Structure formats: structure tokens, C-alpha cells
mmCIF file of C-alpha atoms in Angstrom:
data_model
loop_
_atom_site.group_PDB
_atom_site.id
_atom_site.type_symbol
_atom_site.label_atom_id
_atom_site.label_comp_id
_atom_site.label_asym_id
_atom_site.label_seq_id
_atom_site.Cartn_x
_atom_site.Cartn_y
_atom_site.Cartn_z
ATOM 1 C CA MET Z 1 -25.507 -60.442 -14.768
ATOM 2 C CA GLU Z 2 -23.314 -60.457 -11.694
ATOM 3 C CA ASP Z 3 -22.281 -57.205 -9.998
ATOM 4 C CA GLU Z 4 -19.633 -55.284 -11.916
ATOM 5 C CA GLU Z 5 -19.640 -57.779 -14.791
ATOM 6 C CA TRP Z 6 -19.436 -55.689 -17.966
ATOM 7 C CA VAL Z 7 -18.886 -56.594 -21.603
ATOM 8 C CA LEU Z 8 -16.714 -54.162 -23.532
ATOM 9 C CA VAL Z 9 -17.289 -53.460 -27.220
ATOM 10 C CA ARG Z 10 -15.020 -51.087 -29.120
ATOM 11 C CA ARG Z 11 -16.935 -48.440 -31.017
ATOM 12 C CA THR Z 12 -16.502 -48.463 -34.808
ATOM 13 C CA THR Z 13 -14.689 -45.500 -36.296
ATOM 14 C CA GLU Z 14 -15.998 -45.692 -39.861
ATOM 15 C CA LYS Z 15 -17.632 -42.513 -41.124
ATOM 16 C CA ASP Z 16 -21.398 -42.642 -41.644
ATOM 17 C CA TRP Z 17 -21.951 -45.789 -39.600
ATOM 18 C CA TRP Z 18 -23.189 -44.907 -36.140
ATOM 19 C CA SER Z 19 -25.524 -42.228 -34.953
ATOM 20 C CA SER Z 20 -24.933 -43.470 -31.413
ATOM 21 C CA SER Z 21 -27.600 -44.184 -28.870
ATOM 22 C CA PHE Z 22 -26.563 -42.709 -25.549
ATOM 23 C CA THR Z 23 -27.888 -40.507 -22.799
ATOM 24 C CA ASP Z 24 -26.319 -37.100 -22.312
ATOM 25 C CA ASP Z 25 -25.374 -36.467 -18.710
ATOM 26 C CA ASP Z 26 -26.595 -32.867 -19.078
ATOM 27 C CA ASP Z 27 -30.038 -34.021 -20.224
ATOM 28 C CA ASN Z 28 -30.704 -35.890 -16.975
ATOM 29 C CA GLY Z 29 -31.309 -39.134 -18.817
ATOM 30 C CA GLU Z 30 -33.948 -37.738 -21.179
ATOM 31 C CA ASP Z 31 -34.272 -37.829 -24.967
ATOM 32 C CA PRO Z 32 -31.717 -40.512 -25.915
ATOM 33 C CA ARG Z 33 -30.428 -40.164 -29.434
ATOM 34 C CA PRO Z 34 -31.803 -42.672 -31.972
ATOM 35 C CA LEU Z 35 -29.754 -45.776 -32.656
ATOM 36 C CA LYS Z 36 -29.330 -45.646 -36.420
ATOM 37 C CA ILE Z 37 -26.819 -46.570 -39.094
ATOM 38 C CA THR Z 38 -26.897 -43.867 -41.757
ATOM 39 C CA PHE Z 39 -25.462 -43.334 -45.243
ATOM 40 C CA SER Z 40 -25.330 -40.252 -47.431
ATOM 41 C CA GLY Z 41 -25.506 -42.088 -50.761
ATOM 42 C CA PRO Z 42 -26.580 -45.333 -52.464
ATOM 43 C CA ALA Z 43 -24.505 -48.465 -51.849
ATOM 44 C CA GLU Z 44 -21.567 -48.994 -54.184
ATOM 45 C CA HIS Z 45 -20.607 -52.404 -52.766
ATOM 46 C CA TRP Z 46 -22.510 -55.288 -51.180
ATOM 47 C CA THR Z 47 -21.025 -54.427 -47.787
ATOM 48 C CA ASP Z 48 -22.632 -50.963 -48.045
ATOM 49 C CA ALA Z 49 -26.133 -52.354 -48.602
ATOM 50 C CA ILE Z 50 -28.500 -52.454 -45.604
ATOM 51 C CA PRO Z 51 -29.776 -55.851 -44.388
ATOM 52 C CA ILE Z 52 -33.283 -56.612 -43.161
ATOM 53 C CA GLY Z 53 -34.600 -60.045 -42.224
ATOM 54 C CA ASN Z 54 -36.884 -62.080 -39.993
ATOM 55 C CA GLY Z 55 -34.751 -65.204 -39.557
ATOM 56 C CA ARG Z 56 -36.172 -66.917 -42.650
ATOM 57 C CA LEU Z 57 -36.647 -64.198 -45.259
ATOM 58 C CA GLY Z 58 -34.127 -61.444 -45.777
ATOM 59 C CA ALA Z 59 -33.054 -58.712 -48.185
ATOM 60 C CA MET Z 60 -30.064 -56.479 -48.863
ATOM 61 C CA ILE Z 61 -31.195 -52.958 -49.782
ATOM 62 C CA TRP Z 62 -28.854 -50.943 -51.980
ATOM 63 C CA GLY Z 63 -30.810 -47.692 -51.995
ATOM 64 C CA GLY Z 64 -30.310 -46.853 -55.654
ATOM 65 C CA VAL Z 65 -32.230 -43.848 -56.955
ATOM 66 C CA ALA Z 66 -33.153 -44.464 -60.615
ATOM 67 C CA VAL Z 67 -32.717 -48.238 -60.143
ATOM 68 C CA GLU Z 68 -33.220 -49.966 -56.790
ATOM 69 C CA THR Z 69 -32.253 -53.568 -56.039
ATOM 70 C CA LEU Z 70 -33.371 -55.760 -53.155
ATOM 71 C CA GLN Z 71 -31.318 -58.948 -53.058
ATOM 72 C CA LEU Z 72 -33.484 -61.669 -51.522
ATOM 73 C CA ASN Z 73 -32.680 -64.638 -49.266
ATOM 74 C CA GLU Z 74 -34.736 -67.614 -48.111
ATOM 75 C CA ASP Z 75 -33.036 -69.851 -45.575
ATOM 76 C CA THR Z 76 -33.854 -73.277 -47.065
ATOM 77 C CA LEU Z 77 -32.406 -72.740 -50.541
ATOM 78 C CA TRP Z 78 -29.322 -74.953 -50.722
ATOM 79 C CA THR Z 79 -27.812 -77.166 -53.377
ATOM 80 C CA GLY Z 80 -27.428 -80.874 -52.760
ATOM 81 C CA THR Z 81 -29.543 -83.737 -51.485
ATOM 82 C CA PRO Z 82 -29.474 -85.870 -48.299
ATOM 83 C CA GLY Z 83 -26.693 -88.468 -48.347
ATOM 84 C CA ASN Z 84 -23.460 -89.701 -46.821
ATOM 85 C CA TYR Z 85 -20.787 -87.078 -47.378
ATOM 86 C CA THR Z 86 -18.105 -88.836 -45.348
ATOM 87 C CA ASN Z 87 -14.769 -89.301 -47.095
ATOM 88 C CA PRO Z 88 -13.139 -92.572 -45.950
ATOM 89 C CA LEU Z 89 -9.712 -91.129 -46.871
ATOM 90 C CA ALA Z 90 -10.180 -88.024 -44.683
ATOM 91 C CA PRO Z 91 -7.974 -89.253 -41.769
ATOM 92 C CA GLU Z 92 -5.056 -89.786 -44.152
ATOM 93 C CA ALA Z 93 -5.598 -86.386 -45.750
ATOM 94 C CA LEU Z 94 -5.812 -84.762 -42.305
ATOM 95 C CA SER Z 95 -2.374 -86.087 -41.388
ATOM 96 C CA VAL Z 96 -0.920 -84.500 -44.523
ATOM 97 C CA VAL Z 97 -2.625 -81.180 -43.794
ATOM 98 C CA ARG Z 98 -1.324 -81.112 -40.216
ATOM 99 C CA LYS Z 99 2.237 -81.832 -41.319
ATOM 100 C CA LEU Z 100 2.131 -79.045 -43.911
ATOM 101 C CA VAL Z 101 0.766 -76.587 -41.340
ATOM 102 C CA ASP Z 102 3.469 -77.567 -38.850
ATOM 103 C CA ASN Z 103 6.064 -76.863 -41.544
ATOM 104 C CA GLY Z 104 4.554 -73.462 -42.290
ATOM 105 C CA GLN Z 105 3.426 -74.499 -45.794
ATOM 106 C CA TYR Z 106 -0.010 -72.916 -45.526
ATOM 107 C CA ALA Z 107 -0.803 -72.621 -49.242
ATOM 108 C CA GLU Z 108 0.010 -76.283 -49.765
ATOM 109 C CA ALA Z 109 -2.055 -77.182 -46.672
ATOM 110 C CA THR Z 110 -5.045 -75.354 -48.109
ATOM 111 C CA THR Z 111 -4.801 -77.314 -51.352
ATOM 112 C CA ALA Z 112 -4.391 -80.611 -49.508
ATOM 113 C CA ALA Z 113 -7.412 -79.811 -47.317
ATOM 114 C CA GLU Z 114 -9.695 -80.206 -50.347
ATOM 115 C CA LYS Z 115 -9.284 -83.962 -49.914
ATOM 116 C CA LEU Z 116 -10.916 -83.835 -46.461
ATOM 117 C CA SER Z 117 -14.317 -83.890 -48.141
ATOM 118 C CA ASP Z 118 -15.541 -86.523 -50.549
ATOM 119 C CA LYS Z 119 -16.709 -83.758 -52.893
ATOM 120 C CA PRO Z 120 -17.140 -79.975 -52.751
ATOM 121 C CA SER Z 121 -19.569 -78.974 -50.013
ATOM 122 C CA ASP Z 122 -22.961 -77.732 -51.081
ATOM 123 C CA VAL Z 123 -23.730 -74.044 -50.902
ATOM 124 C CA TYR Z 124 -26.425 -71.540 -50.026
ATOM 125 C CA GLN Z 125 -28.290 -70.006 -52.948
ATOM 126 C CA LEU Z 126 -29.633 -66.457 -53.319
ATOM 127 C CA LEU Z 127 -33.379 -66.404 -53.913
ATOM 128 C CA GLY Z 128 -33.288 -63.552 -56.408
ATOM 129 C CA ASP Z 129 -33.962 -59.824 -56.694
ATOM 130 C CA ILE Z 130 -36.745 -57.278 -56.583
ATOM 131 C CA LYS Z 131 -35.932 -54.711 -59.271
ATOM 132 C CA LEU Z 132 -37.404 -51.211 -59.140
ATOM 133 C CA GLU Z 133 -36.881 -48.895 -62.110
ATOM 134 C CA PHE Z 134 -37.831 -45.199 -61.938
ATOM 135 C CA ASP Z 135 -37.944 -42.672 -64.776
ATOM 136 C CA ASN Z 136 -34.910 -40.640 -65.855
ATOM 137 C CA SER Z 137 -35.919 -37.620 -63.777
ATOM 138 C CA HIS Z 138 -34.652 -39.512 -60.725
ATOM 139 C CA LEU Z 139 -31.137 -39.331 -62.173
ATOM 140 C CA LYS Z 140 -31.271 -35.597 -61.413
ATOM 141 C CA TYR Z 141 -32.011 -36.029 -57.707
ATOM 142 C CA VAL Z 142 -30.538 -33.549 -55.215
ATOM 143 C CA GLU Z 143 -27.507 -35.375 -53.837
ATOM 144 C CA LYS Z 144 -27.470 -33.395 -50.582
ATOM 145 C CA SER Z 145 -31.045 -34.518 -49.921
ATOM 146 C CA TYR Z 146 -30.175 -38.210 -50.019
ATOM 147 C CA HIS Z 147 -30.481 -40.125 -46.744
ATOM 148 C CA ARG Z 148 -30.386 -43.899 -46.198
ATOM 149 C CA GLU Z 149 -30.706 -45.464 -42.773
ATOM 150 C CA LEU Z 150 -31.236 -48.617 -40.782
ATOM 151 C CA ASP Z 151 -33.167 -47.813 -37.614
ATOM 152 C CA LEU Z 152 -32.064 -50.483 -35.149
ATOM 153 C CA ASP Z 153 -34.815 -49.554 -32.698
ATOM 154 C CA THR Z 154 -37.547 -50.445 -35.218
ATOM 155 C CA ALA Z 155 -35.671 -52.800 -37.603
ATOM 156 C CA THR Z 156 -36.768 -50.545 -40.453
ATOM 157 C CA THR Z 157 -34.808 -49.223 -43.424
ATOM 158 C CA ARG Z 158 -35.635 -45.872 -45.032
ATOM 159 C CA VAL Z 159 -34.364 -44.135 -48.158
ATOM 160 C CA LYS Z 160 -35.166 -40.460 -48.780
ATOM 161 C CA TYR Z 161 -34.183 -38.039 -51.542
ATOM 162 C CA SER Z 162 -35.612 -35.129 -53.499
ATOM 163 C CA VAL Z 163 -36.224 -34.682 -57.215
ATOM 164 C CA GLY Z 164 -37.100 -31.059 -57.874
ATOM 165 C CA ASP Z 165 -39.697 -30.091 -55.276
ATOM 166 C CA VAL Z 166 -40.831 -33.673 -54.611
ATOM 167 C CA GLU Z 167 -39.428 -35.690 -51.708
ATOM 168 C CA TYR Z 168 -39.514 -39.457 -52.207
ATOM 169 C CA THR Z 169 -39.504 -41.947 -49.342
ATOM 170 C CA ARG Z 170 -39.057 -45.712 -49.400
ATOM 171 C CA GLU Z 171 -39.595 -47.778 -46.270
ATOM 172 C CA TYR Z 172 -38.672 -51.461 -45.843
ATOM 173 C CA PHE Z 173 -39.105 -54.048 -43.091
ATOM 174 C CA ALA Z 174 -39.154 -57.854 -42.795
ATOM 175 C CA SER Z 175 -41.989 -59.027 -40.562
ATOM 176 C CA ASN Z 176 -41.541 -62.144 -38.448
ATOM 177 C CA PRO Z 177 -45.148 -62.595 -37.235
ATOM 178 C CA ASN Z 178 -46.586 -62.197 -40.747
ATOM 179 C CA GLN Z 179 -43.618 -63.657 -42.697
ATOM 180 C CA VAL Z 180 -43.538 -60.920 -45.316
ATOM 181 C CA ILE Z 181 -41.085 -58.330 -46.624
ATOM 182 C CA ALA Z 182 -42.963 -55.056 -46.966
ATOM 183 C CA THR Z 183 -41.998 -51.970 -48.962
ATOM 184 C CA LYS Z 184 -43.791 -48.631 -49.104
ATOM 185 C CA ILE Z 185 -42.908 -46.025 -51.744
ATOM 186 C CA SER Z 186 -44.395 -42.546 -51.439
ATOM 187 C CA GLY Z 187 -43.963 -39.006 -52.753
ATOM 188 C CA SER Z 188 -44.693 -35.645 -51.141
ATOM 189 C CA LYS Z 189 -46.935 -34.619 -54.062
ATOM 190 C CA SER Z 190 -50.073 -36.392 -55.218
ATOM 191 C CA GLY Z 191 -49.559 -38.540 -58.311
ATOM 192 C CA SER Z 192 -45.751 -38.374 -58.130
ATOM 193 C CA VAL Z 193 -45.053 -42.107 -57.703
ATOM 194 C CA SER Z 194 -44.267 -43.960 -60.938
ATOM 195 C CA PHE Z 195 -41.997 -46.982 -61.431
ATOM 196 C CA THR Z 196 -41.669 -50.467 -62.916
ATOM 197 C CA VAL Z 197 -41.150 -53.552 -60.740
ATOM 198 C CA TYR Z 198 -40.217 -57.140 -61.565
ATOM 199 C CA LEU Z 199 -38.579 -60.242 -60.045
ATOM 200 C CA ASP Z 200 -35.392 -61.908 -61.251
ATOM 201 C CA SER Z 201 -33.103 -64.748 -60.162
ATOM 202 C CA LYS Z 202 -29.831 -66.341 -61.232
ATOM 203 C CA MET Z 203 -31.333 -69.773 -60.649
ATOM 204 C CA HIS Z 204 -33.494 -71.674 -63.128
ATOM 205 C CA HIS Z 205 -36.856 -69.869 -62.953
ATOM 206 C CA ARG Z 206 -39.832 -68.362 -64.719
ATOM 207 C CA SER Z 207 -41.805 -65.305 -63.651
ATOM 208 C CA TYR Z 208 -45.215 -64.088 -64.770
ATOM 209 C CA VAL Z 209 -47.941 -61.637 -63.809
ATOM 210 C CA LYS Z 210 -51.097 -63.073 -62.277
ATOM 211 C CA GLY Z 211 -54.157 -60.864 -62.477
ATOM 212 C CA GLU Z 212 -53.336 -57.157 -62.364
ATOM 213 C CA ASN Z 213 -51.237 -56.846 -59.238
ATOM 214 C CA GLN Z 214 -49.188 -60.005 -58.594
ATOM 215 C CA ILE Z 215 -45.862 -61.249 -59.916
ATOM 216 C CA ILE Z 216 -45.110 -64.935 -59.341
ATOM 217 C CA MET Z 217 -41.602 -66.359 -59.707
ATOM 218 C CA GLU Z 218 -41.194 -70.152 -59.650
ATOM 219 C CA GLY Z 219 -37.832 -71.894 -59.844
ATOM 220 C CA SER Z 220 -35.436 -74.500 -58.500
ATOM 221 C CA CYS Z 221 -31.986 -74.817 -56.976
ATOM 222 C CA PRO Z 222 -29.395 -77.065 -58.624
ATOM 223 C CA ASP Z 223 -29.309 -80.526 -57.036
ATOM 224 C CA LYS Z 224 -25.544 -80.214 -56.620
ATOM 225 C CA ARG Z 225 -22.915 -77.547 -56.416
ATOM 226 C CA ILE Z 226 -21.919 -76.390 -59.897
ATOM 227 C CA PRO Z 227 -18.160 -75.773 -60.324
ATOM 228 C CA PRO Z 228 -17.488 -72.171 -61.422
ATOM 229 C CA ARG Z 229 -16.132 -73.151 -64.851
ATOM 230 C CA LEU Z 230 -19.097 -75.336 -65.757
ATOM 231 C CA ASN Z 231 -22.624 -74.450 -66.805
ATOM 232 C CA ALA Z 232 -25.556 -75.686 -64.766
ATOM 233 C CA ASN Z 233 -27.663 -78.451 -66.247
ATOM 234 C CA ASP Z 234 -31.224 -77.139 -66.580
ATOM 235 C CA ASN Z 235 -32.549 -80.640 -65.895
ATOM 236 C CA SER Z 236 -30.582 -80.905 -62.662
ATOM 237 C CA LYS Z 237 -33.219 -79.601 -60.228
ATOM 238 C CA GLY Z 238 -33.123 -79.606 -56.463
ATOM 239 C CA ILE Z 239 -35.274 -77.671 -53.982
ATOM 240 C CA LEU Z 240 -38.175 -75.831 -55.626
ATOM 241 C CA PHE Z 241 -39.165 -72.306 -54.642
ATOM 242 C CA THR Z 242 -41.918 -69.791 -55.297
ATOM 243 C CA THR Z 243 -41.871 -66.058 -54.597
ATOM 244 C CA ILE Z 244 -44.919 -63.823 -54.940
ATOM 245 C CA LEU Z 245 -44.872 -60.039 -55.047
ATOM 246 C CA GLU Z 246 -48.195 -58.263 -54.576
ATOM 247 C CA LEU Z 247 -48.618 -54.610 -55.513
ATOM 248 C CA GLN Z 248 -51.064 -52.149 -53.942
ATOM 249 C CA ILE Z 249 -51.481 -48.482 -54.936
ATOM 250 C CA SER Z 250 -53.450 -45.509 -53.626
ATOM 251 C CA LYS Z 251 -57.181 -45.525 -54.367
ATOM 252 C CA ASN Z 252 -58.515 -43.209 -57.087
ATOM 253 C CA THR Z 253 -54.979 -42.111 -57.977
ATOM 254 C CA GLY Z 254 -52.659 -43.958 -60.338
ATOM 255 C CA VAL Z 255 -52.889 -46.909 -62.703
ATOM 256 C CA VAL Z 256 -51.068 -50.223 -63.101
ATOM 257 C CA HIS Z 257 -50.005 -51.692 -66.457
ATOM 258 C CA VAL Z 258 -48.666 -55.182 -67.242
ATOM 259 C CA LEU Z 259 -45.468 -55.197 -69.325
ATOM 260 C CA ASP Z 260 -44.151 -58.256 -71.213
ATOM 261 C CA GLY Z 261 -46.286 -60.532 -69.051
ATOM 262 C CA ARG Z 262 -43.762 -60.338 -66.187
ATOM 263 C CA LYS Z 263 -43.501 -56.696 -65.068
ATOM 264 C CA LEU Z 264 -45.856 -54.241 -63.394
ATOM 265 C CA LYS Z 265 -45.702 -50.524 -64.174
ATOM 266 C CA VAL Z 266 -47.187 -47.950 -61.792
ATOM 267 C CA GLU Z 267 -48.061 -44.492 -63.110
ATOM 268 C CA GLY Z 268 -49.228 -41.415 -61.199
ATOM 269 C CA SER Z 269 -49.921 -42.919 -57.777
ATOM 270 C CA ASP Z 270 -49.661 -41.217 -54.371
ATOM 271 C CA TRP Z 271 -48.030 -44.293 -52.867
ATOM 272 C CA ALA Z 272 -47.370 -47.968 -53.564
ATOM 273 C CA ILE Z 273 -46.952 -50.966 -51.267
ATOM 274 C CA LEU Z 274 -45.082 -54.136 -52.226
ATOM 275 C CA LEU Z 275 -45.647 -57.320 -50.218
ATOM 276 C CA LEU Z 276 -43.292 -60.244 -50.840
ATOM 277 C CA VAL Z 277 -43.754 -63.805 -49.576
ATOM 278 C CA SER Z 278 -41.740 -66.896 -50.453
ATOM 279 C CA SER Z 279 -41.778 -70.649 -49.786
ATOM 280 C CA SER Z 280 -39.756 -73.690 -50.822
ATOM 281 C CA SER Z 281 -40.249 -77.434 -51.112
ATOM 282 C CA PHE Z 282 -37.653 -78.110 -48.399
ATOM 283 C CA ASP Z 283 -39.214 -80.791 -46.180
ATOM 284 C CA GLY Z 284 -36.456 -81.503 -43.693
ATOM 285 C CA PRO Z 285 -32.813 -82.626 -43.854
ATOM 286 C CA PHE Z 286 -33.642 -86.261 -44.611
ATOM 287 C CA THR Z 287 -36.153 -85.758 -47.440
ATOM 288 C CA LYS Z 288 -34.826 -85.597 -50.975
ATOM 289 C CA PRO Z 289 -36.212 -82.722 -53.046
ATOM 290 C CA ILE Z 290 -37.760 -85.177 -55.499
ATOM 291 C CA ASP Z 291 -39.683 -86.851 -52.640
ATOM 292 C CA SER Z 292 -41.021 -83.640 -51.087
ATOM 293 C CA LYS Z 293 -44.798 -83.306 -50.970
ATOM 294 C CA LYS Z 294 -44.709 -79.546 -50.327
ATOM 295 C CA ASP Z 295 -46.095 -77.197 -52.974
ATOM 296 C CA PRO Z 296 -44.255 -73.857 -52.622
ATOM 297 C CA THR Z 297 -46.693 -72.026 -54.898
ATOM 298 C CA SER Z 298 -49.673 -73.109 -52.824
ATOM 299 C CA ASP Z 299 -47.832 -72.261 -49.596
ATOM 300 C CA SER Z 300 -46.910 -68.793 -50.866
ATOM 301 C CA LEU Z 301 -50.468 -68.047 -51.962
ATOM 302 C CA SER Z 302 -51.713 -69.142 -48.528
ATOM 303 C CA ALA Z 303 -49.150 -66.889 -46.817
ATOM 304 C CA LEU Z 304 -50.323 -63.945 -48.897
ATOM 305 C CA LYS Z 305 -53.996 -64.743 -48.257
ATOM 306 C CA SER Z 306 -53.350 -64.744 -44.503
ATOM 307 C CA ILE Z 307 -52.416 -61.045 -44.599
ATOM 308 C CA ASN Z 308 -54.948 -59.841 -47.193
ATOM 309 C CA ASN Z 309 -57.120 -58.223 -44.529
ATOM 310 C CA LEU Z 310 -54.215 -56.409 -42.870
ATOM 311 C CA SER Z 311 -53.307 -52.860 -43.786
ATOM 312 C CA TYR Z 312 -49.701 -51.710 -44.104
ATOM 313 C CA THR Z 313 -50.079 -49.908 -40.773
ATOM 314 C CA GLU Z 314 -51.269 -53.108 -39.083
ATOM 315 C CA LEU Z 315 -48.402 -55.131 -40.590
ATOM 316 C CA TYR Z 316 -45.938 -52.540 -39.319
ATOM 317 C CA ALA Z 317 -47.523 -52.534 -35.845
ATOM 318 C CA HIS Z 318 -47.253 -56.350 -35.645
ATOM 319 C CA HIS Z 319 -43.628 -56.126 -36.759
ATOM 320 C CA LEU Z 320 -42.749 -53.483 -34.151
ATOM 321 C CA ASP Z 321 -44.468 -55.302 -31.301
ATOM 322 C CA ASP Z 322 -42.709 -58.579 -32.125
ATOM 323 C CA TYR Z 323 -39.261 -57.047 -32.699
ATOM 324 C CA GLN Z 324 -39.186 -54.560 -29.844
ATOM 325 C CA SER Z 325 -40.343 -57.135 -27.302
ATOM 326 C CA LEU Z 326 -36.914 -58.709 -27.873
ATOM 327 C CA PHE Z 327 -34.745 -55.731 -28.771
ATOM 328 C CA HIS Z 328 -35.842 -53.630 -25.797
ATOM 329 C CA ARG Z 329 -34.704 -56.283 -23.334
ATOM 330 C CA VAL Z 330 -31.204 -54.805 -23.626
ATOM 331 C CA SER Z 331 -30.152 -51.158 -23.493
ATOM 332 C CA LEU Z 332 -27.092 -49.549 -25.062
ATOM 333 C CA GLN Z 333 -25.313 -46.645 -23.372
ATOM 334 C CA LEU Z 334 -22.250 -44.725 -24.508
ATOM 335 C CA SER Z 335 -20.134 -43.374 -21.676
ATOM 336 C CA LYS Z 336 -19.056 -39.767 -22.215
ATOM 337 C CA SER Z 337 -16.703 -39.529 -19.279
ATOM 338 C CA SER Z 338 -13.347 -41.028 -18.378
ATOM 339 C CA LYS Z 339 -13.471 -39.808 -14.761
ATOM 340 C CA SER Z 340 -13.493 -43.356 -13.433
ATOM 341 C CA VAL Z 341 -10.339 -44.336 -15.291
ATOM 342 C CA SER Z 342 -7.240 -44.501 -13.079
ATOM 343 C CA GLY Z 343 -3.737 -45.331 -14.188
ATOM 344 C CA ASP Z 344 -2.337 -46.106 -17.602
ATOM 345 C CA GLY Z 345 -2.406 -49.893 -17.377
ATOM 346 C CA PRO Z 346 -4.543 -52.293 -19.417
ATOM 347 C CA LEU Z 347 -8.196 -52.809 -18.595
ATOM 348 C CA PRO Z 348 -9.010 -55.830 -16.386
ATOM 349 C CA MET Z 349 -10.630 -58.700 -18.230
ATOM 350 C CA LYS Z 350 -13.856 -58.729 -16.191
ATOM 351 C CA LYS Z 351 -14.191 -55.204 -14.770
ATOM 352 C CA HIS Z 352 -13.780 -52.833 -17.695
ATOM 353 C CA MET Z 353 -13.392 -49.141 -16.883
ATOM 354 C CA ALA Z 354 -15.242 -46.660 -19.098
ATOM 355 C CA ASN Z 355 -13.603 -44.279 -21.526
ATOM 356 C CA ASN Z 356 -14.986 -42.113 -24.261
ATOM 357 C CA ASN Z 357 -14.357 -44.635 -27.023
ATOM 358 C CA ASP Z 358 -16.103 -47.598 -25.431
ATOM 359 C CA LEU Z 359 -19.623 -48.985 -25.576
ATOM 360 C CA PHE Z 360 -21.154 -50.904 -22.688
ATOM 361 C CA PHE Z 361 -24.069 -53.312 -22.727
ATOM 362 C CA GLN Z 362 -26.093 -53.818 -19.599
ATOM 363 C CA GLU Z 363 -29.088 -56.087 -19.198
ATOM 364 C CA LYS Z 364 -32.245 -54.361 -18.048
#
């Protein structure tokens, strides 16, 4: 960065969003406040859920108490197949769209723009959900005790709340080096962790329990975008996918039951760890799903096997080392003073003066 070249970012004003990371001038640069996004209740809308991800696998965490949902993403799940999507009539349609825009007829231009493509573009598909269901006692949690956060320094999400005299904690992160989404659920009292977990998806799929601690979900994307008013054809399969959820509980405390052949129920454990891996049959942009030689179930089992000898602590350490080696290359500082501001005019485009509502990024 050249001398005096600053990038100005306006600080958000929404309540509950930022617990800002800045250094207090009176503290002589010590003890910076943690950089966290915090919430005082479960998400009511998708935009309130907290995202985690590693570039390939991701999840939106809603932080529900009696029922928790993790909406899952995998970056290769799209409808459609390789082909020529060029519309030979697009130039003619473009001329019509431009004329309508020039005349201020924006609604009509939007309708006419549908003819720019030979058919509706294909779309990204959600992988599915992890569903966690707790007993009814969690409905009586102490609302003031609830805390949900995304720690930007560690790329970790935490949910905490109390039920009676027990404090429950859930911790989530998406590891890049080990390609797994990890969840740890714990209670402050021994034997206090009980819940049911299962996988679900809006795509064509089947899920089943393997052994005593794994849930496998296998499914497929549609091979084309399905118009909203039509039902998908179950025989119209595109990219295949497999997701595996492995459950671990504390030793000598707690039991696991299989429900309906597709759910796992934990009773009386000190803690529980959920490890999720996922793979698809996507084999590049020029390979049709039907011609793919990849076996997503085999790939997912191999991914899970590769981390079998790693503890949760080791997975978290790998995650932190990988993430912070990138995140710590840049520091964030909030200016508390407007002493350097002179005049009432607008800020220059390249040399932004500090004020108490601005954030500045500076490369280390």
C-alpha cells in the first residue's frame, strides 16, 4: 500500500451486529476488543442466521433452542448439464431491451430480457439440512442467558443459553484443511446432553443410519431447472451427492439409539460431536453427470476416514492455523478521535480523514 492510501468503510449501525475490534488510546495499544458479530436471540429470518464455510462446504446456523437447523451448501450442486446455451436470437432481443430501457419502460424491458437466453439459466441447489431436536425443557430456557456469536478472529460460531441451572454450549466451524463441518454440543452438568439428529433435503434423496453412529444421505440434483409451478420428475437426475454425518459422544456417559432407521438419538451424554463431510459426482464443466466416474459415497467415506484419528481439539487447531494464517494478514482498527479532521468539506477520494464513525483497513 502506498503512503497515505487508505480505504474507507462505513461502520454498520444495526443493533447487535458489531462488537468492534479496535484499540483504545488509553490502553496504550493493549487488549484489543474481540471482533465478533453477536445476537441476543435465535434467527427469525435467513439474513439473521450465521454463515460458516470453507470455500466448498458451508452452513447457515439459525441458533434455535428446542430445534436447531443448519442449512448446508456444497459448491458443485447445480442443475443442468454441459451444452450450448447460446440463443441465436439474442442480438435481436437485446436491441428491443435497449430501446425499452431508453424509453424508461423498465418493467417491459425486464420481461423482454427473458428472450436473451435460450432457456432459463440453471441454478444452485441447497444440499440439505442438519436437524437437531431437543426435549421440551429447552423451550423454558432463560431468554436473558441466550448468546449467539460469530467470532471473526477464529471463524467459529457459538450458541449459549441456560435451562434451569444447566448452561448449554454449541460450537460450529467449517474446516478447510480437513474438509469437514464440525459441531460440538456440551452441557455444564454431567449427563445433561440429550437430542435427536437427522439429515434432510428438498432434493430427491434417501437417508439411512449406518452402524450405530453414522447417518448417510444420498441424492441427486435435477438435470434441469424446474419451473416453480411444475413438479420435478423423479427420474430426471443430474449431479449425484452424498453427505455423511458421524456422531461421537462422551465415553462412559450417555447412549445412542437408532430411530426409524434414519435418526440418531443421544441420551444422557456429557458432550456430543457431529462431523459432516460431503461429496458430489461433479467431474468438471464438460462432463455430463451421466458420464461421471466419481462415486460420491466412496469419496465421502474416504474423507471421513482421513480424519478418524484426529480429535475435535486437533481438528479445531488445524482450522485455526489455516484460517488465521490468512485472516491475520490484515488488521482492523476503529478510530476514536476526529482530531485530524479539518473543515466541513467532503473527504478526498484517496486520503480519507478519520472520524468516529469510520473503519480503516491497513495492511500489516
